[in-house]
Tab-separated table of C-alpha atoms and ligand atoms in Angstrom:
chain	number	residue	atom	x	y	z
S	1	MET	CA	-38.438	71.311	0.450
S	2	ASN	CA	-34.825	72.722	0.322
S	3	ASN	CA	-31.674	71.024	1.152
S	4	LYS	CA	-32.056	71.317	4.895
S	5	ILE	CA	-34.267	69.099	6.864
S	6	LEU	CA	-35.168	68.461	10.228
S	7	ILE	CA	-36.958	65.501	11.270
S	8	LYS	CA	-38.256	65.492	14.838
S	9	ASN	CA	-40.248	63.473	17.294
S	10	ALA	CA	-39.883	60.332	15.802
S	11	SER	CA	-41.223	57.637	18.115
S	12	GLU	CA	-38.384	55.174	17.297
S	13	LEU	CA	-35.156	56.543	15.472
S	14	VAL	CA	-33.684	53.249	14.315
S	15	THR	CA	-30.425	54.308	13.561
S	16	CYS	CA	-28.858	50.453	12.802
S	17	SER	CA	-25.490	52.571	13.780
S	18	GLY	CA	-22.308	51.253	12.310
S	19	PHE	CA	-19.779	51.569	9.416
S	20	LYS	CA	-19.103	47.813	8.811
S	21	PRO	CA	-21.038	44.694	8.678
S	22	LYS	CA	-22.700	43.226	11.598
S	23	HIS	CA	-22.060	39.366	12.463
S	24	GLY	CA	-23.943	36.983	14.782
S	25	SER	CA	-25.253	38.660	17.808
S	26	GLU	CA	-24.300	42.094	16.644
S	27	MET	CA	-27.386	41.822	14.261
S	28	SER	CA	-29.797	42.334	17.146
S	29	ASP	CA	-28.682	45.673	18.225
S	30	LEU	CA	-30.543	48.469	16.100
S	31	HIS	CA	-29.549	51.436	18.482
S	32	VAL	CA	-32.759	52.816	18.645
S	33	ILE	CA	-33.393	56.323	19.926
S	34	ASN	CA	-36.727	56.978	21.409
S	35	ASP	CA	-38.391	60.399	20.626
S	36	GLY	CA	-35.405	60.863	18.132
S	37	ALA	CA	-34.507	63.653	15.898
S	38	LEU	CA	-31.832	64.258	12.792
S	39	ILE	CA	-30.542	66.718	10.874
S	40	ILE	CA	-29.940	66.615	7.038
S	41	GLU	CA	-27.944	69.172	5.080
S	42	ASP	CA	-26.836	68.908	1.567
S	43	GLY	CA	-27.623	65.497	1.347
S	44	VAL	CA	-25.852	64.322	4.383
S	45	ILE	CA	-26.698	63.531	7.925
S	46	LYS	CA	-25.431	66.226	10.064
S	47	ALA	CA	-26.802	65.350	13.453
S	48	VAL	CA	-28.562	62.533	15.364
S	49	GLY	CA	-29.936	62.545	18.781
S	50	THR	CA	-33.056	62.896	20.934
S	51	THR	CA	-35.778	65.653	19.796
S	52	GLU	CA	-34.520	67.547	23.001
S	53	ASP	CA	-31.035	67.542	22.306
S	54	ILE	CA	-31.216	68.335	18.489
S	55	LEU	CA	-33.729	71.254	19.255
S	56	ARG	CA	-31.327	72.576	21.837
S	57	MET	CA	-28.685	72.797	19.040
S	58	TYR	CA	-30.533	73.688	15.891
S	59	LYS	CA	-33.233	76.209	14.971
S	60	GLU	CA	-36.334	74.827	13.719
S	61	ALA	CA	-36.921	77.968	11.658
S	62	ASP	CA	-33.795	77.023	9.507
S	63	TYR	CA	-35.100	73.876	8.424
S	64	ASP	CA	-38.045	72.285	6.483
S	65	VAL	CA	-39.398	70.099	9.446
S	66	ILE	CA	-41.024	66.684	9.302
S	67	ASP	CA	-42.832	66.047	12.412
S	68	ALA	CA	-42.447	62.114	12.704
S	69	GLU	CA	-44.601	62.045	15.811
S	70	GLY	CA	-46.030	58.514	16.218
S	71	LYS	CA	-44.028	57.336	13.281
S	72	ALA	CA	-40.662	55.081	13.238
S	73	VAL	CA	-37.679	56.416	11.100
S	74	LEU	CA	-35.072	54.170	9.647
S	75	PRO	CA	-32.318	54.182	7.111
S	76	GLY	CA	-33.318	53.322	3.774
S	77	PHE	CA	-33.383	49.663	2.650
S	78	VAL	CA	-30.542	48.401	0.661
S	79	ASP	CA	-31.790	45.406	-1.925
S	80	SER	CA	-28.303	43.965	-2.483
S	81	HIS	CA	-29.144	41.176	-5.019
S	82	THR	CA	-31.651	41.609	-8.047
S	83	HIS	CA	-31.850	41.016	-11.660
S	84	PHE	CA	-34.296	43.794	-12.589
S	85	ILE	CA	-33.307	44.633	-16.115
S	86	PHE	CA	-34.755	42.168	-18.585
S	87	GLY	CA	-37.318	41.776	-21.449
S	88	GLY	CA	-40.305	39.889	-21.527
S	89	TYR	CA	-41.941	37.816	-18.819
S	90	ARG	CA	-42.341	34.299	-17.595
S	91	ALA	CA	-45.893	33.740	-16.301
S	92	GLU	CA	-46.247	30.866	-18.282
S	93	GLU	CA	-43.212	29.251	-16.780
S	94	PHE	CA	-44.691	30.125	-13.286
S	95	SER	CA	-48.004	28.435	-14.074
S	96	TRP	CA	-45.828	25.250	-15.161
S	97	ARG	CA	-43.987	25.331	-11.681
S	98	LEU	CA	-47.222	25.467	-10.046
S	99	ARG	CA	-48.148	22.294	-11.734
S	100	GLY	CA	-44.882	20.693	-10.449
S	101	ASP	CA	-42.272	21.290	-12.992
S	102	LYS	CA	-38.963	22.027	-11.548
S	103	TYR	CA	-37.000	25.168	-11.959
S	104	MET	CA	-33.877	23.266	-13.280
S	105	ASP	CA	-35.893	20.788	-15.596
S	106	ILE	CA	-37.325	23.995	-17.357
S	107	MET	CA	-34.215	25.352	-17.784
S	108	LYS	CA	-32.555	22.066	-19.145
S	109	ARG	CA	-35.394	22.001	-21.820
S	110	GLY	CA	-34.396	25.274	-22.944
S	111	GLY	CA	-37.000	27.610	-20.851
S	112	GLY	CA	-36.204	29.431	-17.811
S	113	ILE	CA	-33.224	31.834	-18.140
S	114	ALA	CA	-32.874	31.146	-21.744
S	115	SER	CA	-36.153	32.668	-22.286
S	116	SER	CA	-35.525	35.942	-20.848
S	117	VAL	CA	-32.272	35.961	-22.709
S	118	LYS	CA	-34.221	35.734	-25.908
S	119	SER	CA	-36.548	38.468	-24.862
S	120	THR	CA	-33.897	40.761	-23.649
S	121	ARG	CA	-31.723	40.322	-26.656
S	122	GLU	CA	-34.875	41.450	-28.613
S	123	ALA	CA	-35.666	44.404	-26.286
S	124	SER	CA	-34.429	48.037	-27.344
S	125	ARG	CA	-32.423	50.183	-24.776
S	126	GLN	CA	-35.423	52.289	-24.507
S	127	GLN	CA	-37.618	49.592	-23.434
S	128	LEU	CA	-35.275	48.301	-20.880
S	129	LEU	CA	-34.883	51.729	-19.677
S	130	ASP	CA	-38.607	52.360	-19.388
S	131	ALA	CA	-39.193	49.277	-17.714
S	132	GLY	CA	-36.408	49.888	-15.543
S	133	VAL	CA	-37.645	53.318	-14.404
S	134	LYS	CA	-41.054	51.777	-13.286
S	135	ARG	CA	-39.415	48.848	-11.533
S	136	LEU	CA	-37.125	51.252	-9.550
S	137	ASP	CA	-40.196	53.597	-8.775
S	138	SER	CA	-41.842	50.359	-7.316
S	139	MET	CA	-38.755	49.447	-5.186
S	140	LEU	CA	-38.781	53.046	-3.768
S	141	SER	CA	-42.191	52.818	-2.699
S	142	PHE	CA	-41.005	49.808	-0.663
S	143	GLY	CA	-38.309	51.832	1.071
S	144	VAL	CA	-35.452	50.804	-1.236
S	145	THR	CA	-32.683	53.654	-1.762
S	146	THR	CA	-29.973	51.584	-3.220
S	147	VAL	CA	-30.341	48.596	-5.434
S	148	GLU	CA	-27.801	46.157	-6.893
S	149	GLY	CA	-28.585	44.805	-10.415
S	150	LYS	CA	-27.077	42.260	-12.546
S	151	SER	CA	-26.706	41.605	-16.291
S	152	GLY	CA	-26.864	38.056	-17.131
S	153	TYR	CA	-29.868	38.123	-19.674
S	154	GLY	CA	-27.793	39.017	-22.768
S	155	LEU	CA	-25.082	36.007	-22.689
S	156	ASP	CA	-23.480	37.931	-25.579
S	157	PHE	CA	-21.254	40.820	-25.863
S	158	GLU	CA	-23.793	43.463	-27.165
S	159	THR	CA	-26.827	42.251	-24.830
S	160	GLU	CA	-24.439	42.048	-21.426
S	161	ILE	CA	-23.256	45.513	-22.331
S	162	LYS	CA	-26.680	46.862	-23.164
S	163	GLN	CA	-27.846	45.734	-19.571
S	164	LEU	CA	-25.207	47.175	-17.744
S	165	GLU	CA	-25.308	50.628	-19.783
S	166	VAL	CA	-28.990	50.770	-19.203
S	167	MET	CA	-28.388	50.417	-15.264
S	168	LYS	CA	-25.828	53.113	-15.522
S	169	GLU	CA	-28.142	55.373	-17.077
S	170	LEU	CA	-30.925	54.639	-14.644
S	171	ASP	CA	-28.407	55.219	-11.617
S	172	GLU	CA	-28.068	58.818	-13.104
S	173	ILE	CA	-31.953	59.616	-13.858
S	174	HIS	CA	-33.510	57.920	-11.142
S	175	PRO	CA	-33.149	58.674	-7.314
S	176	VAL	CA	-32.433	55.063	-6.512
S	177	ASP	CA	-28.972	54.185	-6.622
S	178	VAL	CA	-27.968	51.344	-8.773
S	179	VAL	CA	-24.784	49.034	-8.084
S	180	ARG	CA	-23.875	47.158	-11.176
S	181	THR	CA	-22.830	43.374	-11.177
S	182	PHE	CA	-21.566	41.598	-14.233
S	183	LEU	CA	-23.232	38.182	-14.401
S	184	GLY	CA	-22.383	37.212	-17.923
S	185	ALA	CA	-21.915	33.595	-16.425
S	186	HIS	CA	-25.559	33.093	-15.434
S	187	ALA	CA	-26.097	30.415	-17.990
S	188	VAL	CA	-24.575	28.723	-20.920
S	189	PRO	CA	-26.250	30.407	-24.043
S	190	VAL	CA	-27.441	28.233	-26.925
S	191	GLU	CA	-24.565	29.250	-29.021
S	192	TYR	CA	-22.124	27.502	-26.450
S	193	MET	CA	-24.466	24.597	-25.756
S	194	GLY	CA	-22.032	21.636	-24.361
S	195	ARG	CA	-19.128	23.951	-24.356
S	196	ALA	CA	-19.306	25.899	-21.028
S	197	ASP	CA	-15.433	25.952	-20.898
S	198	ASP	CA	-15.462	27.837	-24.058
S	199	TYR	CA	-18.190	30.215	-22.856
S	200	VAL	CA	-16.012	31.232	-19.791
S	201	ASP	CA	-12.905	31.559	-21.941
S	202	PHE	CA	-14.791	34.049	-24.151
S	203	MET	CA	-16.178	35.971	-20.880
S	204	ILE	CA	-12.775	36.130	-19.459
S	205	GLU	CA	-11.298	37.336	-22.803
S	206	SER	CA	-13.678	39.361	-24.667
S	207	VAL	CA	-16.362	40.735	-22.255
S	208	LEU	CA	-14.674	41.158	-18.946
S	209	PRO	CA	-12.046	43.211	-20.047
S	210	TYR	CA	-14.525	45.724	-21.837
S	211	VAL	CA	-16.734	45.743	-18.784
S	212	ALA	CA	-13.591	46.610	-16.609
S	213	ASP	CA	-11.979	49.039	-19.054
S	214	ASN	CA	-15.218	51.076	-19.156
S	215	LYS	CA	-16.047	50.908	-15.410
S	216	LEU	CA	-19.450	49.113	-16.393
S	217	ALA	CA	-19.720	47.128	-13.280
S	218	GLU	CA	-18.112	46.911	-9.624
S	219	PHE	CA	-19.006	43.133	-9.050
S	220	CYS	CA	-18.439	40.053	-10.883
S	221	ASP	CA	-20.915	36.892	-10.101
S	222	VAL	CA	-21.411	33.688	-11.460
S	223	PHE	CA	-24.367	30.939	-11.335
S	224	CYS	CA	-22.074	28.168	-9.644
S	225	GLU	CA	-24.683	25.240	-9.708
S	226	ASP	CA	-24.938	21.653	-11.216
S	227	ASN	CA	-25.533	21.831	-14.822
S	228	VAL	CA	-24.579	25.442	-15.117
S	229	PHE	CA	-21.112	26.560	-14.153
S	230	SER	CA	-19.007	23.963	-11.889
S	231	VAL	CA	-16.824	24.953	-8.927
S	232	GLU	CA	-13.673	24.893	-11.154
S	233	GLN	CA	-15.262	27.125	-13.920
S	234	SER	CA	-16.677	29.686	-11.439
S	235	ARG	CA	-13.042	29.745	-9.595
S	236	LYS	CA	-11.566	30.411	-12.973
S	237	LEU	CA	-13.851	33.189	-13.895
S	238	LEU	CA	-13.905	34.689	-10.393
S	239	SER	CA	-10.020	34.544	-10.261
S	240	LYS	CA	-9.547	36.477	-13.370
S	241	ALA	CA	-12.322	38.940	-12.577
S	242	LYS	CA	-10.578	39.676	-9.352
S	243	GLU	CA	-7.251	40.216	-11.103
S	244	MET	CA	-8.994	42.694	-13.278
S	245	GLY	CA	-10.227	44.618	-10.061
S	246	PHE	CA	-13.913	43.217	-9.674
S	247	ALA	CA	-15.302	42.673	-6.351
S	248	LEU	CA	-16.695	39.148	-6.172
S	249	LYS	CA	-20.315	37.650	-5.521
S	250	ILE	CA	-21.473	34.127	-6.207
S	251	HIS	CA	-24.754	32.520	-6.559
S	252	ALA	CA	-23.857	29.602	-4.319
S	253	ASP	CA	-25.321	26.247	-2.973
S	254	GLU	CA	-29.033	27.391	-4.391
S	255	ILE	CA	-30.310	23.965	-5.715
S	256	VAL	CA	-27.322	21.532	-4.837
S	257	GLN	CA	-24.713	21.579	-2.407
S	258	LEU	CA	-21.694	22.125	-4.600
S	259	GLY	CA	-19.337	24.185	-2.264
S	260	GLY	CA	-20.063	27.580	-3.510
S	261	ALA	CA	-19.861	29.106	0.363
S	262	GLU	CA	-16.620	27.496	0.531
S	263	LEU	CA	-15.424	28.892	-2.991
S	264	ALA	CA	-16.742	32.432	-1.859
S	265	ALA	CA	-14.450	32.130	1.315
S	266	GLU	CA	-11.546	30.861	-0.652
S	267	LEU	CA	-11.595	33.701	-3.118
S	268	GLY	CA	-12.569	36.516	-0.500
S	269	ALA	CA	-15.818	37.206	-2.335
S	270	VAL	CA	-18.030	40.168	-0.765
S	271	SER	CA	-20.909	37.932	-0.563
S	272	ALA	CA	-22.175	34.389	-1.166
S	273	ASP	CA	-25.901	34.346	-2.073
S	274	HIS	CA	-28.917	31.944	-1.917
S	275	LEU	CA	-27.259	29.364	0.197
S	276	LEU	CA	-30.375	27.123	0.638
S	277	GLN	CA	-27.984	24.076	0.480
S	278	ALA	CA	-24.971	25.783	2.204
S	279	SER	CA	-22.982	22.797	4.018
S	280	GLU	CA	-21.810	23.337	7.738
S	281	GLY	CA	-18.196	23.779	6.610
S	282	GLY	CA	-19.500	26.451	4.336
S	283	ILE	CA	-21.231	28.486	6.997
S	284	GLU	CA	-18.184	28.221	8.973
S	285	ALA	CA	-16.092	29.474	6.338
S	286	MET	CA	-18.338	32.292	5.654
S	287	ALA	CA	-18.250	33.297	9.252
S	288	LYS	CA	-14.661	33.075	9.542
S	289	GLY	CA	-13.787	34.734	6.117
S	290	SER	CA	-16.546	37.596	6.748
S	291	ILE	CA	-18.392	36.808	3.702
S	292	ILE	CA	-21.717	38.413	3.538
S	293	SER	CA	-24.275	35.494	3.442
S	294	THR	CA	-27.109	36.900	1.389
S	295	LEU	CA	-30.587	35.242	1.673
S	296	LEU	CA	-33.377	35.652	-0.617
S	297	PRO	CA	-36.401	34.251	1.049
S	298	CYS	CA	-38.977	35.045	-1.642
S	299	THR	CA	-36.999	32.933	-4.030
S	300	ALA	CA	-37.094	29.813	-2.034
S	301	PHE	CA	-40.843	30.558	-1.307
S	302	SER	CA	-41.530	31.096	-5.191
S	303	LEU	CA	-39.880	27.859	-6.017
S	304	ARG	CA	-41.501	25.932	-3.151
S	305	GLU	CA	-37.872	25.037	-2.023
S	306	SER	CA	-37.015	25.035	1.760
S	307	PHE	CA	-35.623	28.189	3.219
S	308	ALA	CA	-31.868	28.706	3.898
S	309	ASN	CA	-30.897	28.195	7.317
S	310	GLY	CA	-30.234	31.859	8.306
S	311	ARG	CA	-30.834	31.071	11.885
S	312	LYS	CA	-27.939	28.770	12.019
S	313	MET	CA	-25.654	31.178	10.066
S	314	ILE	CA	-26.490	33.821	12.736
S	315	ASP	CA	-25.652	31.712	15.478
S	316	SER	CA	-22.610	30.624	13.790
S	317	GLY	CA	-21.302	34.366	13.425
S	318	CYS	CA	-22.183	35.041	9.943
S	319	ALA	CA	-23.288	38.413	8.949
S	320	VAL	CA	-26.456	37.878	6.981
S	321	ALA	CA	-27.907	40.200	4.504
S	322	LEU	CA	-31.491	39.731	3.058
S	323	ALA	CA	-32.537	40.809	-0.544
S	324	THR	CA	-35.346	40.189	-3.073
S	325	ASP	CA	-33.662	38.607	-6.100
S	326	PHE	CA	-36.287	40.471	-8.120
S	327	ASN	CA	-36.136	38.561	-11.511
S	328	PRO	CA	-38.651	37.385	-14.033
S	329	GLY	CA	-38.096	33.579	-13.479
S	330	SER	CA	-37.500	32.436	-9.791
S	331	CYS	CA	-38.605	35.404	-7.972
S	332	PHE	CA	-40.768	38.029	-9.679
S	333	THR	CA	-41.266	40.591	-6.636
S	334	GLU	CA	-39.662	43.680	-5.613
S	335	SER	CA	-41.295	43.352	-2.045
S	336	THR	CA	-39.085	44.076	0.703
S	337	ALA	CA	-42.140	43.848	2.851
S	338	LEU	CA	-42.544	40.184	1.969
S	339	VAL	CA	-38.866	39.484	2.460
S	340	PHE	CA	-39.298	40.771	5.962
S	341	ALA	CA	-42.228	38.793	6.668
S	342	LEU	CA	-40.695	35.420	5.405
S	343	ALA	CA	-37.406	36.167	7.068
S	344	CYS	CA	-39.221	36.432	10.565
S	345	ILE	CA	-42.108	34.118	10.087
S	346	GLN	CA	-40.424	31.072	8.300
S	347	MET	CA	-36.630	31.570	8.758
S	348	ASN	CA	-36.792	32.519	12.644
S	349	LEU	CA	-34.808	35.703	12.041
S	350	THR	CA	-35.913	38.195	14.787
S	351	ILE	CA	-37.273	41.640	13.424
S	352	GLU	CA	-33.956	43.283	14.568
S	353	GLU	CA	-31.932	40.635	12.797
S	354	ALA	CA	-34.010	41.244	9.515
S	355	ILE	CA	-33.705	45.032	9.761
S	356	THR	CA	-29.955	44.804	10.176
S	357	ALA	CA	-29.854	42.420	7.134
S	358	LEU	CA	-31.750	44.715	4.844
S	359	THR	CA	-29.759	47.987	6.259
S	360	ILE	CA	-26.073	47.975	7.002
S	361	ASN	CA	-25.419	44.526	6.114
S	362	GLY	CA	-27.277	45.074	2.812
S	363	ALA	CA	-24.983	47.940	2.394
S	364	ALA	CA	-21.778	45.706	3.098
S	365	ALA	CA	-22.988	43.355	0.330
S	366	VAL	CA	-22.519	46.072	-1.863
S	367	ASN	CA	-19.361	47.478	-0.475
S	368	ARG	CA	-20.934	50.585	0.966
S	369	ALA	CA	-21.370	49.978	4.680
S	370	ASP	CA	-19.332	53.336	5.264
S	371	GLU	CA	-21.530	55.557	3.271
S	372	ILE	CA	-25.134	54.207	3.503
S	373	GLY	CA	-27.080	51.469	5.628
S	374	SER	CA	-27.527	53.325	8.880
S	375	ILE	CA	-28.381	56.718	10.272
S	376	ASP	CA	-24.785	58.009	11.396
S	377	ILE	CA	-23.290	61.351	10.959
S	378	GLY	CA	-21.567	61.853	7.480
S	379	LYS	CA	-23.747	59.068	5.797
S	380	LYS	CA	-25.848	59.876	2.644
S	381	ALA	CA	-29.218	60.885	4.065
S	382	ASP	CA	-31.305	57.770	2.635
S	383	ILE	CA	-34.093	58.076	5.214
S	384	ILE	CA	-37.524	56.207	5.505
S	385	MET	CA	-40.424	57.027	7.724
S	386	LEU	CA	-43.037	54.431	8.495
S	387	GLU	CA	-46.768	54.992	8.831
S	388	PHE	CA	-46.581	53.284	12.133
S	389	PRO	CA	-44.769	54.069	15.440
S	390	SER	CA	-42.456	50.921	15.709
S	391	TYR	CA	-40.275	48.843	13.253
S	392	LYS	CA	-42.146	45.847	14.539
S	393	PHE	CA	-44.777	46.820	12.354
S	394	ILE	CA	-42.706	46.033	9.273
S	395	PRO	CA	-43.164	42.155	9.358
S	396	TYR	CA	-46.365	42.292	11.116
S	397	HIS	CA	-48.067	43.888	8.129
S	398	VAL	CA	-47.423	40.994	6.145
S	399	GLY	CA	-46.381	41.775	2.459
S	400	VAL	CA	-47.550	45.255	2.741
S	401	SER	CA	-45.298	48.195	2.543
S	402	THR	CA	-45.417	50.167	5.733
S	403	VAL	CA	-43.473	53.119	4.271
S	404	GLU	CA	-45.070	56.359	4.228
S	405	LYS	CA	-42.046	58.735	3.188
S	406	VAL	CA	-38.690	58.384	1.681
S	407	ILE	CA	-35.818	60.874	1.516
S	408	LYS	CA	-33.084	59.910	-0.807
S	409	ASN	CA	-29.699	61.982	-0.655
S	410	GLY	CA	-31.618	64.458	1.402
S	411	LYS	CA	-34.695	64.986	-0.835
S	412	LEU	CA	-38.135	63.917	-0.173
S	413	VAL	CA	-38.780	61.571	-3.212
S	414	PHE	CA	-41.807	59.641	-1.861
S	415	ASP	CA	-44.569	60.500	0.252
S	416	LYS	CA	-47.852	58.317	0.428
S	417	GLU	CA	-49.721	61.295	2.074
S	418	LYS	CA	-48.998	63.271	-1.149
S	419	GLY	CA	-49.938	60.601	-3.596
S	420	GLY	CA	-46.671	58.565	-3.806
S	421	LEU	CA	-43.798	59.378	-6.069
S	422	LEU	CA	-42.574	62.997	-6.168
S	423	CYS	CA	-39.815	62.527	-8.706
G	501	NIG	O1	-31.068	34.281	-8.460
G	501	NIG	N1	-30.356	31.367	-9.853
G	501	NIG	C1	-30.037	32.052	-10.768
G	501	NIG	N2	-30.495	33.178	-11.194
G	501	NIG	C2	-31.691	33.993	-10.704
G	501	NIG	C3	-32.874	33.305	-11.524
G	501	NIG	C4	-32.923	33.974	-12.768
G	501	NIG	C5	-34.048	33.483	-13.465
G	501	NIG	O2	-34.710	32.519	-13.415
G	501	NIG	O3	-34.187	34.229	-14.477
G	501	NIG	C6	-31.596	33.685	-9.109
G	501	NIG	O4	-32.737	33.161	-8.711
G	502	FE	FE1	-30.018	35.849	-8.424
């Protein structure tokens, strides 16, 4: 394979065309070209059209040709909310939850996030890097070409920086692009127990400036939740982060309706995430403020909570993104296939809306709608080809990846027919 690829005869070329987030009813239009084709040169999409049009303008002999007859072709998926760098696992905690223990109760008695903090502090850089490569490989097999990853399992200077540096290295060595988010305010560490305000000050004075100066993260996030960080503490941290040049995200209204969605709108955050308990006012504020509402159905499923009201959000004009929330506690899955199935079957999103949510709106949730998330001329050639003729197979093949090939930056990096990963 060289740098020039021609994909032809795609039964559906699902372009998701657009350069900004899609709101409300705009999410339904996938801009599908039947019998579609595209040209990739130097990692970038150069031409898009019907096979007839493309073959009239470009000579097949000049390209490596992929015949997508009977296959649907889409933009690579953007998983815009994960916590994929961590040490250790929490299978035991999962079994307690199955017996009826609540997520926040386990956290209050020192388990949950705190347990991953202990194992992540203990893990070497190399261990985190090795685990990271395996997890990115798996995400790639589900069609993910860009992933957002958060720190937040260090809660001290060294380990927060270690997590971010590991993600920076992964971005350089692995085909999947990694967008980094600083989530130092993921929980109050034992050293600061009962002193959340002091911990927020420590983050603002000692950690955030280092992260900013060394360009270790683009986004700053906070777990705004009862018994974690209050709305006031979250506002203080995020306002300072904004002054330092970070774009903002918020873990908002996940367990309790605190007003996280409203805070996201007030601060002009890029996204508010989770939103299981978002209020009507919060939904309106997100729609009006063009805040991406990022929904994480696998987390609600794993925690046995009711799903976020994605239907109402879209009907109210919000731009909804979907993501896995891959993490060792509340949601240990990188399966975009399961995200699609739950979004369509349980949350009543249409298949078209769900695809928009994991492509162009996912790209918008990481501030990259102008460069990824759709098959448009000039965008990065991050493309997936399904084993099936229609995008409608994605949620229909419940929980199973329908992805046959993945092209990242114009290079074929995954091909099920050739045994999977090629990188
Ligand atoms: O997005 N809600 C807070 N943070 C993560 C879970 C982290 C964990 O349980 O380790 C989430 O679900
Ligand atoms: Fe999360």
